Short mmCIF file of C-alpha atoms in Angstrom, two decimals:
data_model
loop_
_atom_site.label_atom_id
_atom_site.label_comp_id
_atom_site.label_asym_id
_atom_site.label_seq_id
_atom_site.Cartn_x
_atom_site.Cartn_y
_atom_site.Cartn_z
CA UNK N 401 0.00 0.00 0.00
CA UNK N 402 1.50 3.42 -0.91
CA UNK N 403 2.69 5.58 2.20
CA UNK N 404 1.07 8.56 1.09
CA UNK N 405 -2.41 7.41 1.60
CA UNK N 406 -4.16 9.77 4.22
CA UNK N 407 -4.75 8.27 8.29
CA UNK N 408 -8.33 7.45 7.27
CA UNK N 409 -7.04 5.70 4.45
CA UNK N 410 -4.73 3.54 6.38
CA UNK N 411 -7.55 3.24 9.04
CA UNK N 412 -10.03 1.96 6.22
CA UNK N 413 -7.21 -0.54 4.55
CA UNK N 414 -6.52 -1.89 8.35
CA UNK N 415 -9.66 -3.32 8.58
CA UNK N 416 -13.16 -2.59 10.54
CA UNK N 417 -13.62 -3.87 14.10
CA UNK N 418 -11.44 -4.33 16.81
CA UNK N 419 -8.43 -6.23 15.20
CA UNK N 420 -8.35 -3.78 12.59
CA UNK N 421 -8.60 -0.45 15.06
CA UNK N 422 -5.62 -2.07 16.83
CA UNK N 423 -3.48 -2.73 13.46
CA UNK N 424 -4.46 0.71 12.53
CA UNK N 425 -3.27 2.55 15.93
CA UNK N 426 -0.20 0.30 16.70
CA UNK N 427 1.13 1.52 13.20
CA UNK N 428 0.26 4.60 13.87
CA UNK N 429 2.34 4.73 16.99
CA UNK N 430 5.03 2.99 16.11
CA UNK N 431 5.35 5.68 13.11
CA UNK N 432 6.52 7.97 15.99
CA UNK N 433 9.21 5.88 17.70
CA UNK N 434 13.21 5.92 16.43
CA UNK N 435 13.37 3.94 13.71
CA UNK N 436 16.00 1.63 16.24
CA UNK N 437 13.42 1.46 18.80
CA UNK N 438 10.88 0.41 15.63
CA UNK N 439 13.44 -2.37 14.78
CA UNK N 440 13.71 -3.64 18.20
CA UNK N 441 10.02 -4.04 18.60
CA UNK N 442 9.41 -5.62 15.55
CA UNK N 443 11.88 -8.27 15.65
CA UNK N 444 9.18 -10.80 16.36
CA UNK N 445 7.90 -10.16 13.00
CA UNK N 446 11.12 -11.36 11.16
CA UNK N 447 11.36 -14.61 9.63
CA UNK N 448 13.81 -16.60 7.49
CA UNK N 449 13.13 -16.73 3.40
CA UNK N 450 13.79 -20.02 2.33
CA UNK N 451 14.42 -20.06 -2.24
CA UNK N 452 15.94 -23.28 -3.74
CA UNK N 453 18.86 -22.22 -6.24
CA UNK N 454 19.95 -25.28 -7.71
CA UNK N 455 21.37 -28.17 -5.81
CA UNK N 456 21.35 -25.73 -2.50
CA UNK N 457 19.05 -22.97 -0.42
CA UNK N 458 19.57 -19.34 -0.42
CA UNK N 459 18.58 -17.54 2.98
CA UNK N 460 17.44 -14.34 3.58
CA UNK N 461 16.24 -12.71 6.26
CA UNK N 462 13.14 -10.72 6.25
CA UNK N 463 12.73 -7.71 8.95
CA UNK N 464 12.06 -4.09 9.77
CA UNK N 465 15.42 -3.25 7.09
CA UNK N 466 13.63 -5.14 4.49
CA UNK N 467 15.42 -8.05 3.40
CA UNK N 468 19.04 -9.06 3.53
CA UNK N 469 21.21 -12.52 2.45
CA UNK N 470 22.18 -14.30 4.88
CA UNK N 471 23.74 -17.39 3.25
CA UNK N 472 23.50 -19.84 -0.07
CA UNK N 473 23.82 -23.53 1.79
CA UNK N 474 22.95 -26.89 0.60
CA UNK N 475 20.07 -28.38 1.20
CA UNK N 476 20.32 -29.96 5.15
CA UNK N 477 19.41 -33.50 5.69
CA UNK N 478 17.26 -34.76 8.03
CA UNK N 479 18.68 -35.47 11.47
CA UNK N 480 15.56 -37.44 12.65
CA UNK N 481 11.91 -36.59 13.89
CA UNK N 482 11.48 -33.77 15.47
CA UNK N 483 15.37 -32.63 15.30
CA UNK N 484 15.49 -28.74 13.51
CA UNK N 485 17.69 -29.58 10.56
CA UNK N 486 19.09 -26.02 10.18
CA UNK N 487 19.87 -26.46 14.41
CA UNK N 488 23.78 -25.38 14.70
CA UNK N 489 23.74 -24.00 10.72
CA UNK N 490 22.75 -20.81 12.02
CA UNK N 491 22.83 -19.26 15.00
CA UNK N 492 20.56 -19.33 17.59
CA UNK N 493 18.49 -16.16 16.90
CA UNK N 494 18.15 -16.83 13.50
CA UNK N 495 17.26 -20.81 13.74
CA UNK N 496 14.42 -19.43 15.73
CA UNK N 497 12.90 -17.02 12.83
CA UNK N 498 10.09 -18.68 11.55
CA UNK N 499 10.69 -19.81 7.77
CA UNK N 500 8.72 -19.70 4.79
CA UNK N 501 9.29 -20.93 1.13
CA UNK N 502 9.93 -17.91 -1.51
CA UNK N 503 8.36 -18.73 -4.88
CA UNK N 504 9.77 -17.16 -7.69
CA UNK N 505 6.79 -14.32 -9.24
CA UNK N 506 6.92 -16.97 -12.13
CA UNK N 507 5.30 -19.62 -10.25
CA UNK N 508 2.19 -17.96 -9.74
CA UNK N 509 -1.20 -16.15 -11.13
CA UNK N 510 -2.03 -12.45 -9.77
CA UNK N 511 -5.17 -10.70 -10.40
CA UNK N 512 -7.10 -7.80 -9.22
CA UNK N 513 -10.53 -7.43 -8.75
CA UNK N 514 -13.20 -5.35 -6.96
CA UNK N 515 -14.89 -6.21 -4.21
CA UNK N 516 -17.35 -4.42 -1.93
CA UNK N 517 -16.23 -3.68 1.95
CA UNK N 518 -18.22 -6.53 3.52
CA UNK N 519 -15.75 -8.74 1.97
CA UNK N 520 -12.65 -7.92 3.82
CA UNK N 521 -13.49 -9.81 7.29
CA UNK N 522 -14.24 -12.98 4.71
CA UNK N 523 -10.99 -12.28 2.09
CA UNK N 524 -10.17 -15.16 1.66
CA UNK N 525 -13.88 -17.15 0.96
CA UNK N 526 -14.97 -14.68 -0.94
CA UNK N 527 -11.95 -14.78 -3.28
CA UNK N 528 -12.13 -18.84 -3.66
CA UNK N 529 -15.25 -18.37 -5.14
CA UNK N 530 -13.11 -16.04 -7.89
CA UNK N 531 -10.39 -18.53 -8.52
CA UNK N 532 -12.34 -20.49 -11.43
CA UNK N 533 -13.89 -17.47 -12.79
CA UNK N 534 -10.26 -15.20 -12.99
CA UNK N 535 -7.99 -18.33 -13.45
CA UNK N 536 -7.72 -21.61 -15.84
CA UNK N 537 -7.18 -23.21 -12.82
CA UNK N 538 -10.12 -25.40 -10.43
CA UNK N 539 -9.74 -24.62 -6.55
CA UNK N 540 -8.16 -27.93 -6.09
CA UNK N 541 -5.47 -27.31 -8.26
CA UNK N 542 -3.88 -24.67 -6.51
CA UNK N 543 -2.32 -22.91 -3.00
CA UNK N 544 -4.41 -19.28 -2.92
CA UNK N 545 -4.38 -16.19 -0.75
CA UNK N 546 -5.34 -12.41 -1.29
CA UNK N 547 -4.34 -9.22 -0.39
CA UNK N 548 -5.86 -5.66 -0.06
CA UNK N 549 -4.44 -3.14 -1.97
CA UNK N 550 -6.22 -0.33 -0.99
CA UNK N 551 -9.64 1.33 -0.64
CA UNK N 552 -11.15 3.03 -2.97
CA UNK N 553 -13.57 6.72 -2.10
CA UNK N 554 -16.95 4.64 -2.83
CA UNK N 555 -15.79 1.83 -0.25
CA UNK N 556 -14.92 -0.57 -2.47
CA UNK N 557 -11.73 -3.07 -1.81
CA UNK N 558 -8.71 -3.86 -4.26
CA UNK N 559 -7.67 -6.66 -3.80
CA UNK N 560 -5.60 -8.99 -5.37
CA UNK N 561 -6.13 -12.86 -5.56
CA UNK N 562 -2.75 -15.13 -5.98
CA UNK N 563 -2.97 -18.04 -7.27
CA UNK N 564 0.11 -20.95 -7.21
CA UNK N 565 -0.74 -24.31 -9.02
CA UNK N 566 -0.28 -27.03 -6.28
CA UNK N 567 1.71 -28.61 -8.64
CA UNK N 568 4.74 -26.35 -8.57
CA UNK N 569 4.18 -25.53 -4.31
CA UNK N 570 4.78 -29.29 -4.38
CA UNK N 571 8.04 -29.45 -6.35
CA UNK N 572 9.31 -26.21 -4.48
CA UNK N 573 8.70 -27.69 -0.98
CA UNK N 574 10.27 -30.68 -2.05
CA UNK N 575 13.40 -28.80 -3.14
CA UNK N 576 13.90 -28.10 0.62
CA UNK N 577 13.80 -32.09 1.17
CA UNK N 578 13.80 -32.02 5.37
CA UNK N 579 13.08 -28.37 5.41
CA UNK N 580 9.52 -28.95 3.99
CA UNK N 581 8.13 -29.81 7.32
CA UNK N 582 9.11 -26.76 8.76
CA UNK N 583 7.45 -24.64 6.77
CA UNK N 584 5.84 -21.52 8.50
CA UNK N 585 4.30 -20.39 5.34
CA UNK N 586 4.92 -20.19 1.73
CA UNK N 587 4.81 -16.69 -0.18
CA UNK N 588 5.62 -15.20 -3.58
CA UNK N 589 7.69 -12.90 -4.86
CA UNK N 590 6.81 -9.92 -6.77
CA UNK N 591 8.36 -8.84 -10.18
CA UNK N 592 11.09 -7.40 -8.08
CA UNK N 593 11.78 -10.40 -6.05
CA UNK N 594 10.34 -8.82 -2.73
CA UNK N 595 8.09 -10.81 -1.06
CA UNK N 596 3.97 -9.87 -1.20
CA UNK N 597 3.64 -10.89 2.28
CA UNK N 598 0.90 -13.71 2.01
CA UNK N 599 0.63 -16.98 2.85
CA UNK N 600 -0.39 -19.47 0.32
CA UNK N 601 0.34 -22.77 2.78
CA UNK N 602 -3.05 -24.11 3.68
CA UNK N 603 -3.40 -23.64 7.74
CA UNK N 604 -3.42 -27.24 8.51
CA UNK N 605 0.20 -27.39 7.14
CA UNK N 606 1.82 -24.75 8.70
CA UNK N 607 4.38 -24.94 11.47
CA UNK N 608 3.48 -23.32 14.79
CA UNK N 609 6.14 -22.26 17.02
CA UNK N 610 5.46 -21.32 20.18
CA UNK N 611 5.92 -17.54 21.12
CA UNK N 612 8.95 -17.06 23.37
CA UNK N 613 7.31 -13.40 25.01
CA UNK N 614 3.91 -15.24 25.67
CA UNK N 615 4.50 -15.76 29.00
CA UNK N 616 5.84 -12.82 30.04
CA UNK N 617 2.75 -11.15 27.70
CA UNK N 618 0.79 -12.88 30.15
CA UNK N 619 2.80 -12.49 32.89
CA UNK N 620 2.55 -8.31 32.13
CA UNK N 621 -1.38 -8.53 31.69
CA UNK N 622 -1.53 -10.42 34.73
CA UNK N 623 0.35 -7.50 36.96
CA UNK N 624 -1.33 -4.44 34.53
CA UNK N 625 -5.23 -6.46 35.69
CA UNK N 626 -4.02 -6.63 39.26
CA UNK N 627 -2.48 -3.10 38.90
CA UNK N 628 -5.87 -2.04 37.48
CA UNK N 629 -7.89 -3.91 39.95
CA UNK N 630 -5.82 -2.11 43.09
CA UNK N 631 -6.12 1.33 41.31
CA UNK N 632 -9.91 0.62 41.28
CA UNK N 633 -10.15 -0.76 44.46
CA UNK N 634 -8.47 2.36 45.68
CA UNK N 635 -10.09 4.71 43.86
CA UNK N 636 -13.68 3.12 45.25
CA UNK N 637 -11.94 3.39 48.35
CA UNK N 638 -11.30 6.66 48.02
CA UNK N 639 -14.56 7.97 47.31
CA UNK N 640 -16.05 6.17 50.49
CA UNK N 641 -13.72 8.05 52.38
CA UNK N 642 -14.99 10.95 50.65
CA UNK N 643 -18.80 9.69 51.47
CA UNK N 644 -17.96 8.95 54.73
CA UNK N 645 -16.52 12.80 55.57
CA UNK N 646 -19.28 14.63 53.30
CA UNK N 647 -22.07 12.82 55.77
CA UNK N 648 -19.69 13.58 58.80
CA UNK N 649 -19.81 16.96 57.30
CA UNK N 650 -23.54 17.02 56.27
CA UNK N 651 -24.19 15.35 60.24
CA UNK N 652 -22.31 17.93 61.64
CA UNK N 653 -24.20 21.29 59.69
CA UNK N 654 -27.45 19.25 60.48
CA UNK N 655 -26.63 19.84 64.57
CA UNK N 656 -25.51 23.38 64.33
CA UNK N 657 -28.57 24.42 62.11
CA UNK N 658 -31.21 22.81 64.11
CA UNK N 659 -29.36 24.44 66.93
CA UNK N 660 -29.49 27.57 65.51
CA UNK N 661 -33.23 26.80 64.83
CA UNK N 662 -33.70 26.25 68.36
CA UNK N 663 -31.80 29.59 69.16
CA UNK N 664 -33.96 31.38 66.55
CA UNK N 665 -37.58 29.75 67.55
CA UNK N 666 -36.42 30.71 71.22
CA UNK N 667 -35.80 34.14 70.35
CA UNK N 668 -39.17 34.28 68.51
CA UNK N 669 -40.90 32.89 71.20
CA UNK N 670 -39.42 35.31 73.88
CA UNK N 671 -40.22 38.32 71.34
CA UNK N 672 -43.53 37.31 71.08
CA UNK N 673 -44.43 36.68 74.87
CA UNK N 674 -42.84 40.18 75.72
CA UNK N 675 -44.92 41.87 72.84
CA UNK N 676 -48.46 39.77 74.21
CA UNK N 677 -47.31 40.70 77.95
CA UNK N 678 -46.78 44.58 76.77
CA UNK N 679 -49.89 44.51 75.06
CA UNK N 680 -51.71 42.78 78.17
CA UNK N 681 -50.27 46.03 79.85
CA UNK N 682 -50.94 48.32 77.31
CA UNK N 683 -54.56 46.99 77.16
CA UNK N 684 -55.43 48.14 80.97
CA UNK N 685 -54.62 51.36 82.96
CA UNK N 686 -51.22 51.27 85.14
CA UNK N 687 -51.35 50.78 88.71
CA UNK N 688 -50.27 54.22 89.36
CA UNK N 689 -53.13 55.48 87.02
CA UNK N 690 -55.55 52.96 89.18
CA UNK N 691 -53.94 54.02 92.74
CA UNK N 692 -54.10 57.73 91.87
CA UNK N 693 -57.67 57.69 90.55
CA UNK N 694 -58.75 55.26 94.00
CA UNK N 695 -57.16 58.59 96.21
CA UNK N 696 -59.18 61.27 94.43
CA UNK N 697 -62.67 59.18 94.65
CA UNK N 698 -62.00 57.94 98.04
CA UNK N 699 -63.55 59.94 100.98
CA UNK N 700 -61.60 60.89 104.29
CA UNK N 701 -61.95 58.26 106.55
CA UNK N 702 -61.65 55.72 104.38
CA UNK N 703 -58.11 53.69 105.42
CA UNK N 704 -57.30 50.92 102.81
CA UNK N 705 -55.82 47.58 103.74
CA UNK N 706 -55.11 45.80 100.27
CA UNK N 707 -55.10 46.82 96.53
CA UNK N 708 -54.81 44.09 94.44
CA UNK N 709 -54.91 43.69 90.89
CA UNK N 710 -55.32 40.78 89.26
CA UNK N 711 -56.65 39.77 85.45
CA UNK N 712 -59.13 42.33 84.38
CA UNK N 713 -60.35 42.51 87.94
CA UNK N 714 -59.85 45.48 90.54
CA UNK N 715 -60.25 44.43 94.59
CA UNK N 716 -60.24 46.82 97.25
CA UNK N 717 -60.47 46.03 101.25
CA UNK N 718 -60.68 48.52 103.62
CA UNK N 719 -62.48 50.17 106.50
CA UNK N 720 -64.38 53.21 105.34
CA UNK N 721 -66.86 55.36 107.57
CA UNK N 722 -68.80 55.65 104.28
CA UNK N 723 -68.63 52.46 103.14
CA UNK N 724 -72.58 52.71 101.54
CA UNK N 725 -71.45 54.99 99.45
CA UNK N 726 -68.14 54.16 98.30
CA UNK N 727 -69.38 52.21 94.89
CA UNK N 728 -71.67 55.52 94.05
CA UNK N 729 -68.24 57.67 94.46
CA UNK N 730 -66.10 54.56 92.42
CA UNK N 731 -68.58 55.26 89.36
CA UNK N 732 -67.46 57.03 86.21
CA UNK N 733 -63.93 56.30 86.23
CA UNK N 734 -62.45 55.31 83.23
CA UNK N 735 -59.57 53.37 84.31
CA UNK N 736 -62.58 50.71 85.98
CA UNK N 737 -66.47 49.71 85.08
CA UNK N 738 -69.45 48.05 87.32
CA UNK N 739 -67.92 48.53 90.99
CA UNK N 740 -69.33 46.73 93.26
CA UNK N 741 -69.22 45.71 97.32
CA UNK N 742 -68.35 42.05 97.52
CA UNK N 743 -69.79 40.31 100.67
CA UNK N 744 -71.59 42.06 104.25
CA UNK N 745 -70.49 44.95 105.78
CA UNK N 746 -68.72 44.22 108.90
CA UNK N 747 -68.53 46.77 111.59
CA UNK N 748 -64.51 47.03 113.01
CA UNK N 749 -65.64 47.82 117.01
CA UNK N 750 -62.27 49.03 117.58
CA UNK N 751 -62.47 51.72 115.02
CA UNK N 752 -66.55 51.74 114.43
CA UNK N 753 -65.58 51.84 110.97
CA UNK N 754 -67.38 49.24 108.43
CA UNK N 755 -64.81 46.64 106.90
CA UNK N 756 -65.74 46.51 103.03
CA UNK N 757 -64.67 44.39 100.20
CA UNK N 758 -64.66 46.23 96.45
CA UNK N 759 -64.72 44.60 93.29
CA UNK N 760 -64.46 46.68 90.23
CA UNK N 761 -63.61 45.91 86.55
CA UNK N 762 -60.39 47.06 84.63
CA UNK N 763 -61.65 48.95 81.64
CA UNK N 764 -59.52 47.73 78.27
CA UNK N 765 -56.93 51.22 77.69
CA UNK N 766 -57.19 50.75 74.00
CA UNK N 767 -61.21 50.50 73.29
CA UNK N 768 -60.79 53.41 75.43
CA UNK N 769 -58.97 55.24 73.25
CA UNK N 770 -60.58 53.71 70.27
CA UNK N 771 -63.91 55.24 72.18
CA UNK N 772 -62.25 59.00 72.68
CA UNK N 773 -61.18 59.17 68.77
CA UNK N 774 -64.65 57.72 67.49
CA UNK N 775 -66.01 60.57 69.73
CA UNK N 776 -63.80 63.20 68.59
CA UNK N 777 -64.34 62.42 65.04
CA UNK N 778 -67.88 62.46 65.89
CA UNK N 779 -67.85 66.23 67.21
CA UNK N 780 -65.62 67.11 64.44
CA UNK N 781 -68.30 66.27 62.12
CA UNK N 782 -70.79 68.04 63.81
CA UNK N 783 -69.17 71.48 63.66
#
């Protein structure tokens, strides 16, 4: 695929769904890195080139600095089942690279076709269907694969199918005599003798090797989950603690506002009783107004033993020469209404005075002045 195709581009020829997000953004990073750091990383991705030349093998070397010769040696023989034939050729890095059979581009069929996007998860199926129709060749005959070239603005996929007649995979594998069963894969090379980087070996064929980083992949996930999994659990933490002070918080503001509540209703309450007991006060004539008025209506001889005041009611006991006449004098006042002797007269022999009990009414100070203003209104309106 040409480099100067845009990030969507790139994104789009990656592949849809997860596996092809994750192509798409690990190239994308690794465009950023040193291009050392870039061949370190993708060392795994090397493997070993295997072309028959004649009577012997050339061996090249396939990696992030494209591909180099590594050495023309004759074909190994076997050293018994399960024993790597190419074991102390090379050296140990190398003999570990998996290897894969290089076809020459004349060994092979290429075509390119259109197909619509839906067809890139199912490449492959969707191109054996193509083989007969693009190729003298039936499906049996041959070793396929395909490739994606690029996608086109109306979503469409070029691809490319690659065909090898089984025949000639055959005769090439068997050119590698021991080699053959440690095939990794078998690919073909392009008129410039690069490899297209596919894999015509059918997948029940090819040689598995086991990943030397898988268990320290696993080994990282493991510690990055448990690394997650504390970072959670302390981050749940955390925010209890957080719960746990807001409520201590929340508790605390609770107390001092109902307290202040408390403080407030108190205050309201005292406010209010002093303004009903003023106007309980306000409503009646003083005690000095009452005592003053009882002097100037009381006649000499008339000695007073208690004055009491209590509710709306006025009480007088004395001894009084007059005592008969005492409620006729207590009329008309208007700090009192209906006076009246409680009880018998009872004569005092020490003094010959009569002892007399007085009940009188406390008239209400405000109707009183309520009265004088309706009745000065009233004269005003008469002039």
């Amino acid at each position: 695929m040409s480099a100067s195709l845009s990030p969507l581009a790139r994104f789009e020829s990656a592949g849809r769904g997860l596996r092809g997000f994750l192509a798409w953004w690990g190239a994308g990073l690794s465009a950023w890195l040193p291009a050392g750091w870039r061949q370190a990383l993708a060392a795994s991705s090397d493997r070993l080139l295997l072309q028959a030349q004649g009577d012997g093998l050339q061996l090249r070397r396939q990696g992030g600095n494209g591909v180099q010769d590594i050495a023309n040696l004759p074909v190994p023989p076997a050293r018994g089942e399960g024993i790597d034939p190419l074991a102390g050729v090379l050296t140990r890095h190398a003999a570990e690279l998996p290897r894969w059979l290089m076809l020459p581009a004349s060994s092979g069929l290429r075509r390119t076709l259109l197909l619509p996007a839906a067809a890139r998860e199912r490449l492959r199926e969707v191109l054996a269907f193509e083989i007969e129709r693009q190729t003298p060749f039936a499906i049996g005959d041959v070793l396929y694969d395909g490739r994606v070239l690029g996608v086109r603005d109306d979503g469409q996929l070029q691809a490319e199918l690659v065909v090898v007649p089984r025949v000639r995979a055959d005769a090439a594998s068997a050119q590698l005599g021991a080699l053959s069963g440690w095939l990794a894969g078998i690919d073909l090379a392009d008129a410039d003798g690069k490899p297209l980087g596919i894999n015509l070996l059918p997948t029940a064929q090819r040689q598995q090797r086991a990943n030397p980083w898988r268990i320290w992949n696993i080994a990282l996930a493991a510690v990055a989950l448990l690394a997650l999994a504390l970072g959670l659990s302390q981050v749940l933490d955390n925010r209890h603690a957080a719960a746990a002070r807001l409520q201590a918080d929340v508790a605390k503001r609770s107390a001092q506002a109902r307290s202040v509540s408390q403080q407030r209703q108190r205050l309201v309450d005292a406010v209010e009783g002093g303004a009903y007991l003023q106007a309980q006060r306000n409503a009646r004539p003083s005690a000095i107004e009452v005592m003053d008025e009882l002097a100037r209506r009381l006649p000499d001889g008339t000695y007073l033993e208690k004055v009491s005041i209590e509710g709306g009611q006025l009480t007088v006991i004395g001894l009084s020469n007059q005592a008969a006449a005492l409620v006729g004098k207590l009329e008309g006042a208007k700090q009192w209404r209906a006076p009246a002797l409680s009880g018998a007269l009872q004569q005092d022999p020490r003094t010959r005075s009569d002892r007399f009990t007085l009940v009188a009414q406390l008239n209400d100070a405000s109707a009183d002045a309520d009265a004088q203003a309706a009745g000065k209104e009233a004269a005003d309106a008469a002039r």
